[in-house]
Tab-separated table of C-alpha atoms in Angstrom:
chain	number	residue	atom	x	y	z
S	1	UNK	CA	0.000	0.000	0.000
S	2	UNK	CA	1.342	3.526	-0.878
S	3	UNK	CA	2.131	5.892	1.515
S	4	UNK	CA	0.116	9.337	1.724
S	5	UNK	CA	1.798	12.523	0.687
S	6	UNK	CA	2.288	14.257	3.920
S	7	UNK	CA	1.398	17.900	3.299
S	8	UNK	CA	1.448	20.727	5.986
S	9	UNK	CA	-1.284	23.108	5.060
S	10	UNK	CA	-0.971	27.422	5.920
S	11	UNK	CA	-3.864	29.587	5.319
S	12	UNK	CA	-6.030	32.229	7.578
S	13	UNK	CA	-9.094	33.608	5.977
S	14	UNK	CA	-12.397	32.214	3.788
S	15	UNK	CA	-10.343	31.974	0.425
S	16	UNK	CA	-8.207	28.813	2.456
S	17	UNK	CA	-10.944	26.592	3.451
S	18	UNK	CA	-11.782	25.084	0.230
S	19	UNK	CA	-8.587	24.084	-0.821
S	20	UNK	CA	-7.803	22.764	2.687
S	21	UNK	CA	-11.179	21.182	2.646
S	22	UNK	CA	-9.996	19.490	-0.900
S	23	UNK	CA	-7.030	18.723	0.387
S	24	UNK	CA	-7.965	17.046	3.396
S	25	UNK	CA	-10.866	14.419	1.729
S	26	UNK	CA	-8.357	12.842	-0.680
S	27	UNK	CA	-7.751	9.557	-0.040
S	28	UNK	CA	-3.583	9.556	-1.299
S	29	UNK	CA	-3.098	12.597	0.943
S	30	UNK	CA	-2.523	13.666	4.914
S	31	UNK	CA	-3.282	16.842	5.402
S	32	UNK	CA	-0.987	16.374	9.332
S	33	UNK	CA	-1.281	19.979	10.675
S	34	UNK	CA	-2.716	23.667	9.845
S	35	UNK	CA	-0.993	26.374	9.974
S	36	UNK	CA	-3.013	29.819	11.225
S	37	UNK	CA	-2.731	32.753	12.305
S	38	UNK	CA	-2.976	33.355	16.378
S	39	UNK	CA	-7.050	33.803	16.996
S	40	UNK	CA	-7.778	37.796	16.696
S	41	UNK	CA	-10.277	40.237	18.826
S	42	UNK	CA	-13.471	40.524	16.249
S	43	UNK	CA	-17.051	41.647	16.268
S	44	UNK	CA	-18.393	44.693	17.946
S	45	UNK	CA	-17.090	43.096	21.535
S	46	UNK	CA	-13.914	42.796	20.340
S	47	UNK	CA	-13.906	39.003	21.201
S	48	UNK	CA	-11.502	36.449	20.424
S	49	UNK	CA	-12.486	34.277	17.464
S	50	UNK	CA	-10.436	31.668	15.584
S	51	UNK	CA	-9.664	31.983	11.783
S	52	UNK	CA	-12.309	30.601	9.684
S	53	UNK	CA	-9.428	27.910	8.593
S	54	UNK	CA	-8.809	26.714	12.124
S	55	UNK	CA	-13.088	26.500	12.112
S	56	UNK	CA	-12.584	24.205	9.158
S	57	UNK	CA	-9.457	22.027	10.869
S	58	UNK	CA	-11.055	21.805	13.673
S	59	UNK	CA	-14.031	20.322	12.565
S	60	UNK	CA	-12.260	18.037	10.144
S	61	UNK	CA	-10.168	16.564	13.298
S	62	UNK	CA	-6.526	18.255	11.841
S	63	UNK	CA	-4.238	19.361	14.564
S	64	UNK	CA	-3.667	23.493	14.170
S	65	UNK	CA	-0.257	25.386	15.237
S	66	UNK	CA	-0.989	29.196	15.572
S	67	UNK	CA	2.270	31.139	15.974
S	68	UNK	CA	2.429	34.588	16.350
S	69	UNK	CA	5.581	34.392	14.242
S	70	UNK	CA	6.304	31.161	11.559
S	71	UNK	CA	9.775	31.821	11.104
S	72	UNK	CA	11.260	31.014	15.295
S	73	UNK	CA	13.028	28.007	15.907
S	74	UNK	CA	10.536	26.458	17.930
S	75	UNK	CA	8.191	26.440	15.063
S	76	UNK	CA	11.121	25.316	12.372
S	77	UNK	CA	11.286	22.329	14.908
S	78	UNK	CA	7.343	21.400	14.957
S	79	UNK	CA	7.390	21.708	11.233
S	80	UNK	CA	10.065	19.601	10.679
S	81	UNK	CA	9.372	16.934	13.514
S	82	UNK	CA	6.249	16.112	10.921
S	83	UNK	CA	8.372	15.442	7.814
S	84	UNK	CA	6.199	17.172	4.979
S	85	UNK	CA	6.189	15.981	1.462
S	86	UNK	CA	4.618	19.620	0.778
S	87	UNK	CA	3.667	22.973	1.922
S	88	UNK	CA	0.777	24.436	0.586
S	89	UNK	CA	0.019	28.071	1.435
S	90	UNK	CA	-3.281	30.195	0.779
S	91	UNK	CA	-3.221	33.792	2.153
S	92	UNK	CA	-1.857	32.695	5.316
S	93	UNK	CA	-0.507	36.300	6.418
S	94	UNK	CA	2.799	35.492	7.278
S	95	UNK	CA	6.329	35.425	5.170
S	96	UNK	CA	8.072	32.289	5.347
S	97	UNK	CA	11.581	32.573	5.450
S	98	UNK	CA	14.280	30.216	3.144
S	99	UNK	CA	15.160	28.073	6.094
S	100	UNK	CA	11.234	27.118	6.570
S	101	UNK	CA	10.518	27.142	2.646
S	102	UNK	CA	13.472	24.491	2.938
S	103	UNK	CA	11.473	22.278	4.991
S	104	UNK	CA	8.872	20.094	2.494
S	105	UNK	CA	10.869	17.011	1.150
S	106	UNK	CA	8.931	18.117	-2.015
S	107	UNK	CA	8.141	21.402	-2.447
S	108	UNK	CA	6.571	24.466	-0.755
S	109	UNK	CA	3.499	25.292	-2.865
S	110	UNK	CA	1.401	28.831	-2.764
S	111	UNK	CA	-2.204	29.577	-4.082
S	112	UNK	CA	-2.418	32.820	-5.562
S	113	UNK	CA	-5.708	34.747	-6.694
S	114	UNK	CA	-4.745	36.147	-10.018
S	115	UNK	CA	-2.981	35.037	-13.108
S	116	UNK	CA	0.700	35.556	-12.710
S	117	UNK	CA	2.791	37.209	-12.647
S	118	UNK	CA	0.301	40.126	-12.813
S	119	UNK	CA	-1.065	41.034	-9.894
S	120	UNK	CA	1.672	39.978	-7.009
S	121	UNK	CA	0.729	41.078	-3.385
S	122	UNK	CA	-2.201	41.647	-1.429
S	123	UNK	CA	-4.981	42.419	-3.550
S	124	UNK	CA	-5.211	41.081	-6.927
S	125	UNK	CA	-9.039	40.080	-6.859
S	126	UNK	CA	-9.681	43.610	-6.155
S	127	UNK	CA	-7.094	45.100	-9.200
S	128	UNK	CA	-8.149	42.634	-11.895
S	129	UNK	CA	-11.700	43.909	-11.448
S	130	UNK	CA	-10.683	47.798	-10.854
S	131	UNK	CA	-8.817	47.651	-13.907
S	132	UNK	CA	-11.902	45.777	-16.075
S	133	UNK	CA	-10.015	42.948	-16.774
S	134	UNK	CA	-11.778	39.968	-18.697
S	135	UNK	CA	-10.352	37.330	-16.835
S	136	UNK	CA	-8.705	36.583	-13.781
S	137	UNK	CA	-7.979	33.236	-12.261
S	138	UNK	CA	-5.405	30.749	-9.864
S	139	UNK	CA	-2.113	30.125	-10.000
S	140	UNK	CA	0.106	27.563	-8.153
S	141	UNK	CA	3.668	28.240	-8.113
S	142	UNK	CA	6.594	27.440	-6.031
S	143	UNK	CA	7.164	29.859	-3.235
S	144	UNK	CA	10.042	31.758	-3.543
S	145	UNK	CA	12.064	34.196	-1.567
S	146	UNK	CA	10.666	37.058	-3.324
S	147	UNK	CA	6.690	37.627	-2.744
S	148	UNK	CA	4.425	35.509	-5.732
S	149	UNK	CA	7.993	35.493	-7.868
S	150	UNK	CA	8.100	32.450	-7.344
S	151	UNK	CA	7.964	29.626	-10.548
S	152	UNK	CA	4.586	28.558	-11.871
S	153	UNK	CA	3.167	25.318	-11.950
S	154	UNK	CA	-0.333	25.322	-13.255
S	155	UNK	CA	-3.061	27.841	-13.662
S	156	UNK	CA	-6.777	28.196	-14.340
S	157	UNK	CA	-9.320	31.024	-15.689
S	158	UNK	CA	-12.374	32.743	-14.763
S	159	UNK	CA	-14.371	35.753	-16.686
S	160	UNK	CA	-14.961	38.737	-15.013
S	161	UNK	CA	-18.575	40.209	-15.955
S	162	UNK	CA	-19.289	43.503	-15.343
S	163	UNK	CA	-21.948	42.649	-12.432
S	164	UNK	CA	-18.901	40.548	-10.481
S	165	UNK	CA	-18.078	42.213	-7.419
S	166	UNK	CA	-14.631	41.001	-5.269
S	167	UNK	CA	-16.424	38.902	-3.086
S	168	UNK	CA	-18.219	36.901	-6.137
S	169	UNK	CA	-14.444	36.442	-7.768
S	170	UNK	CA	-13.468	36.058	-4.623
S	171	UNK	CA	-15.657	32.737	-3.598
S	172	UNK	CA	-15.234	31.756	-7.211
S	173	UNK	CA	-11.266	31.577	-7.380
S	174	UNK	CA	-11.659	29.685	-4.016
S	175	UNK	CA	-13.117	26.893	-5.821
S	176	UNK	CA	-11.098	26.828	-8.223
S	177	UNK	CA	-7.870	27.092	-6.375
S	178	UNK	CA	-9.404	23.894	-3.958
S	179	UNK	CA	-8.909	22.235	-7.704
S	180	UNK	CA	-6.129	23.536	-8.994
S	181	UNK	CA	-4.034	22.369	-6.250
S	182	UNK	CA	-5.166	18.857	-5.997
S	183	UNK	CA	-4.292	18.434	-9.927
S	184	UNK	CA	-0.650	20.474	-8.840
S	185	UNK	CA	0.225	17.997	-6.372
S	186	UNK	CA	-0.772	14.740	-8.458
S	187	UNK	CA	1.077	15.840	-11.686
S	188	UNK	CA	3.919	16.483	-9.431
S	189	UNK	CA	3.834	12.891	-8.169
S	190	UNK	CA	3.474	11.394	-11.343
S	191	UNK	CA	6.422	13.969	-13.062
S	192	UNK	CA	4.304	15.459	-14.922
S	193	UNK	CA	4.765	18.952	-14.641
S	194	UNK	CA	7.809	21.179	-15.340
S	195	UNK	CA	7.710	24.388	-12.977
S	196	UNK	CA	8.227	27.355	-15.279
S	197	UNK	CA	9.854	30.558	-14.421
S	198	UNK	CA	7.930	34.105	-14.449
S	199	UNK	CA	8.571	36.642	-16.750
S	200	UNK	CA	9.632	38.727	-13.812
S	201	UNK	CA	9.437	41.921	-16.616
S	202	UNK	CA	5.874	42.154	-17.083
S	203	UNK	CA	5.378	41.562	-12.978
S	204	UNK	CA	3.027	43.919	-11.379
S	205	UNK	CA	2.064	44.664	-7.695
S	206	UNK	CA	-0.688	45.326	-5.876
S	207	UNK	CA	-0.903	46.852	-2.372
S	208	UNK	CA	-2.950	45.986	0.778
S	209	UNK	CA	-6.171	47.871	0.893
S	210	UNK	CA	-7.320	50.401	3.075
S	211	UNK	CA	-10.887	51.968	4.322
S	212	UNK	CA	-10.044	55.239	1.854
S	213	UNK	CA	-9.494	52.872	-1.073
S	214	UNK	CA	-13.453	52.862	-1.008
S	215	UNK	CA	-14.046	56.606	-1.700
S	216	UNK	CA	-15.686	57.201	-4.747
S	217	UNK	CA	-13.692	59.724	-7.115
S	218	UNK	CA	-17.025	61.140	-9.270
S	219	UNK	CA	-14.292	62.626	-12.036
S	220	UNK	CA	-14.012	59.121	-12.946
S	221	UNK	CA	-15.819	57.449	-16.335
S	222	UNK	CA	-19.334	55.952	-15.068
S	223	UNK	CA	-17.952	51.970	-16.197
S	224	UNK	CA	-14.776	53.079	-13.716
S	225	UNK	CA	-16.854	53.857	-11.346
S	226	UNK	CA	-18.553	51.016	-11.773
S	227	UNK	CA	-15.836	48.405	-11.672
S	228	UNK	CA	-14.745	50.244	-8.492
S	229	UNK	CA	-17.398	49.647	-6.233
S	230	UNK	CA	-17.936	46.228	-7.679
S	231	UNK	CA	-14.166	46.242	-6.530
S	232	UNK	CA	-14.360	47.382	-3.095
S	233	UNK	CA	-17.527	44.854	-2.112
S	234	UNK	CA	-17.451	43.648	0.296
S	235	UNK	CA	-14.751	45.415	1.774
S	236	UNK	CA	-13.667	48.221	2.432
S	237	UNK	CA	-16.960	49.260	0.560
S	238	UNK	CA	-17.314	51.830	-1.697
S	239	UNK	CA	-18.488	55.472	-0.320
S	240	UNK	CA	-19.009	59.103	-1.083
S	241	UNK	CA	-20.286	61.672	0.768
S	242	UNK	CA	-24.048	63.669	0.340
S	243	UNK	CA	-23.575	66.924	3.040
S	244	UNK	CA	-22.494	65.521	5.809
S	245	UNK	CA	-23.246	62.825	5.228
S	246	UNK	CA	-21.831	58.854	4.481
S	247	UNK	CA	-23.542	56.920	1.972
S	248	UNK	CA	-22.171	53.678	1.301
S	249	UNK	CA	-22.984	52.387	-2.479
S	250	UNK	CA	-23.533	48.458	-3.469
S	251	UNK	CA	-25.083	48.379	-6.689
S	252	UNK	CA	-25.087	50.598	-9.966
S	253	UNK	CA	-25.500	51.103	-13.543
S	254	UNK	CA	-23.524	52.556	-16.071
S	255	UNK	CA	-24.794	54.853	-19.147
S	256	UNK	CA	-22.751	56.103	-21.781
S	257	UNK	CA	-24.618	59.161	-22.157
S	258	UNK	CA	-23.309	61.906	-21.335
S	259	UNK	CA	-24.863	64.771	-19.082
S	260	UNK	CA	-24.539	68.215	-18.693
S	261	UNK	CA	-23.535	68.502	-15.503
S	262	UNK	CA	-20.717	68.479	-13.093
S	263	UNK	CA	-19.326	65.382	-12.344
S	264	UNK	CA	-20.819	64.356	-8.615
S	265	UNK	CA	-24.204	66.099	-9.625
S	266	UNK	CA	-27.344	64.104	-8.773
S	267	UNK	CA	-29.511	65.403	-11.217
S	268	UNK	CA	-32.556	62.821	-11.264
S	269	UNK	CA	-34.279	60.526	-9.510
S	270	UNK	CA	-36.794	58.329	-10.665
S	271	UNK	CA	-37.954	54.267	-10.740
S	272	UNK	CA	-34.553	53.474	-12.379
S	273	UNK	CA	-32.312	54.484	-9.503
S	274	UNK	CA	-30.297	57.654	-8.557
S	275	UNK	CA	-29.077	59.282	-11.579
S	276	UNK	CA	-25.564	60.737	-10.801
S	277	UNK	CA	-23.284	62.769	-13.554
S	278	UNK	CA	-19.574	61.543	-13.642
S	279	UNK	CA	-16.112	61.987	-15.819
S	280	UNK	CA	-17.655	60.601	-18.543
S	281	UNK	CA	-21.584	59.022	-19.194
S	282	UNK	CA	-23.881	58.907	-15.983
S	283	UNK	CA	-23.964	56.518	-13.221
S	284	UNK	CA	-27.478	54.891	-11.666
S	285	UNK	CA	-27.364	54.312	-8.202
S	286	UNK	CA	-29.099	50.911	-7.485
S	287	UNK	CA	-28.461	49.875	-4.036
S	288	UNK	CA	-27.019	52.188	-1.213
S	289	UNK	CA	-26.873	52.748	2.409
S	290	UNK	CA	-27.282	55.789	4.341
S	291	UNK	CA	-27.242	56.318	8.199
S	292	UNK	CA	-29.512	53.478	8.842
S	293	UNK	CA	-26.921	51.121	8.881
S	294	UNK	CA	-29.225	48.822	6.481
S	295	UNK	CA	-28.508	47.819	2.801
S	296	UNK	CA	-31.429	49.148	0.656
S	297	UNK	CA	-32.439	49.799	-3.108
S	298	UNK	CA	-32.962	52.723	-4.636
S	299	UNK	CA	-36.610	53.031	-3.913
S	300	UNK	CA	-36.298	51.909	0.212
S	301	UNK	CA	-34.187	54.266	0.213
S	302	UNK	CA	-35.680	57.978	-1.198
S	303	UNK	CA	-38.329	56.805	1.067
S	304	UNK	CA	-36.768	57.775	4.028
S	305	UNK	CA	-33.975	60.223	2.250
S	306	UNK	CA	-35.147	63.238	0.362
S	307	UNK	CA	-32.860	64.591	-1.915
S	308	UNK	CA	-33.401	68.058	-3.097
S	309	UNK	CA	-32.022	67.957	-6.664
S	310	UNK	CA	-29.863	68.959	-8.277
S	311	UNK	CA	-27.840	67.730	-4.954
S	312	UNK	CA	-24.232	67.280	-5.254
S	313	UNK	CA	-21.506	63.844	-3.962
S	314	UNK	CA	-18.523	65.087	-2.431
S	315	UNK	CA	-15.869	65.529	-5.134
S	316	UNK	CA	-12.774	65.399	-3.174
């Protein structure tokens, strides 16, 4: 009877659990410990909560190791105590150094969210749809010292339509990655795949995100607008300002037309939505969310929010 293929598995948020969970039913593998971050304060009461991938290795029976810091000889000692055939790391949070990526017999595998090498870094869910890309997709490489440089093993597509927001890509590409490295591992096994260095000249990067990424720059084109609250949704949501006033803005519609006024203007409103002037063509405003704290389309919402047109979005 074969042996499994021992592989220590790293990840931290929702992206990791279906590849872990893919991982972990296959009957030629041992998933033998997870690797998370250190449970975090969440919620309103600031509680402690576990990772959703120690959630998912818990419930599946897998030990979990939660160092603050990966790369300390007490956790190069655990790691290598379990003899791994592979690594396999989806967004865990943490750099690995060369004396831990030196640890899998094998190799030390990463699952990255776009289609590399474009898009290394943090957030390349969010820049493939910000910059109206028509595809985006997985890609398993081997992890190098150098963040996503490392060589590429296999990849796999998805289109982008114009409706996708980051958290549809973003569950999508899980899926997809919970494949893609399942196929990785087995072609590796059976020598079937040649890793493949990246074209390190046509790399690009992308940074973390912050809470300001969301504002809402109305000199924009009304399809850039668009793509960049379908971008920033779920987080760190896409926002503008009406007076003093936040509104928070979910769904919208783009119109070539081109209007008269200012860019920021609100200049209708009627059954189709909130009809705001931009850069270039209008924008309808679909679904938004005021000071209620409560998700709500266009109609909910004038409801309890007159606007006194022509009203004016914060430019700045």
């Amino acid at each position: 009877m074969r042996q499994s293929t021992n592989i220590i598995y790293m990840g931290t948020p929702d992206f990791s659990v279906p590849a872990l969970q893919n991982l972990a039913v296959q009957d030629d593998f041992n998933v033998s410990l997870v690797v998370t971050q250190p449970d975090r304060p969440r919620g309103r009461g600031k509680k402690l909560a576990p990772s959703p991938v120690k959630t998912a290795a818990l419930n599946m029976g897998i030990d979990v190791f939660q160092p603050e810091d990966i790369n300390t000889e007490e956790a190069s000692e655990k790691l290598l105590s379990l003899n791994p055939d592979f690594f396999v790391v989806a967004a865990f949070g943490q750099i690995l150094s060369r004396k831990i990526l030196d640890i899998p017999k094998i190799l030390p595998i990463n699952i990255h969210a776009s289609l590399l090498p474009k898009y290394r870094g943090a957030s390349p869910i969010q820049a493939s749809i910000l910059n109206m890309d028509k595809i985006t997709g997985i890609t398993t490489i081997v992890m190098a010292d150098k963040l996503d440089a490392g060589d590429l093993l296999l990849s796999s597509s998805t289109p982008i339509s114009k409706l996708d927001t980051a958290l549809d890509i973003h569950d999508r590409l899980g899926i997809i990655g919970a494949n893609l490295i399942v196929e990785t591992i087995h072609a590796i096994l059976k020598n079937r795949l040649e890793p493949i260095p990246q074209d390190h000249s046509k790399a690009t990067y992308v940074k973390m995100l912050k809470k300001s990424d969301g504002r809402i720059n109305w000199n924009l084109s009304s399809r850039q607008i668009c793509a960049h609250i379908n971008a920033m949704t779920p987080w760190p949501g896409a926002f503008t300002r009406l007076g003093n006033k936040t509104i928070k803005i979910y769904k919208t519609k783009s119109l070539d037309t081109q209007s008269s006024h200012k860019p920021g203007i609100i200049f209708r409103c009627d059954k189709q939505g909130i009809h705001v002037a931009t850069g270039k063509g209008c924008l309808i405003i679909l679904e938004l969310m005021g000071s209620s704290g409560k998700r709500l389309n266009t109609r909910q919402f004038l409801c309890g929010h007159k606007i006194e047109l022509p009203a004016a979005f914060d430019i700045a």
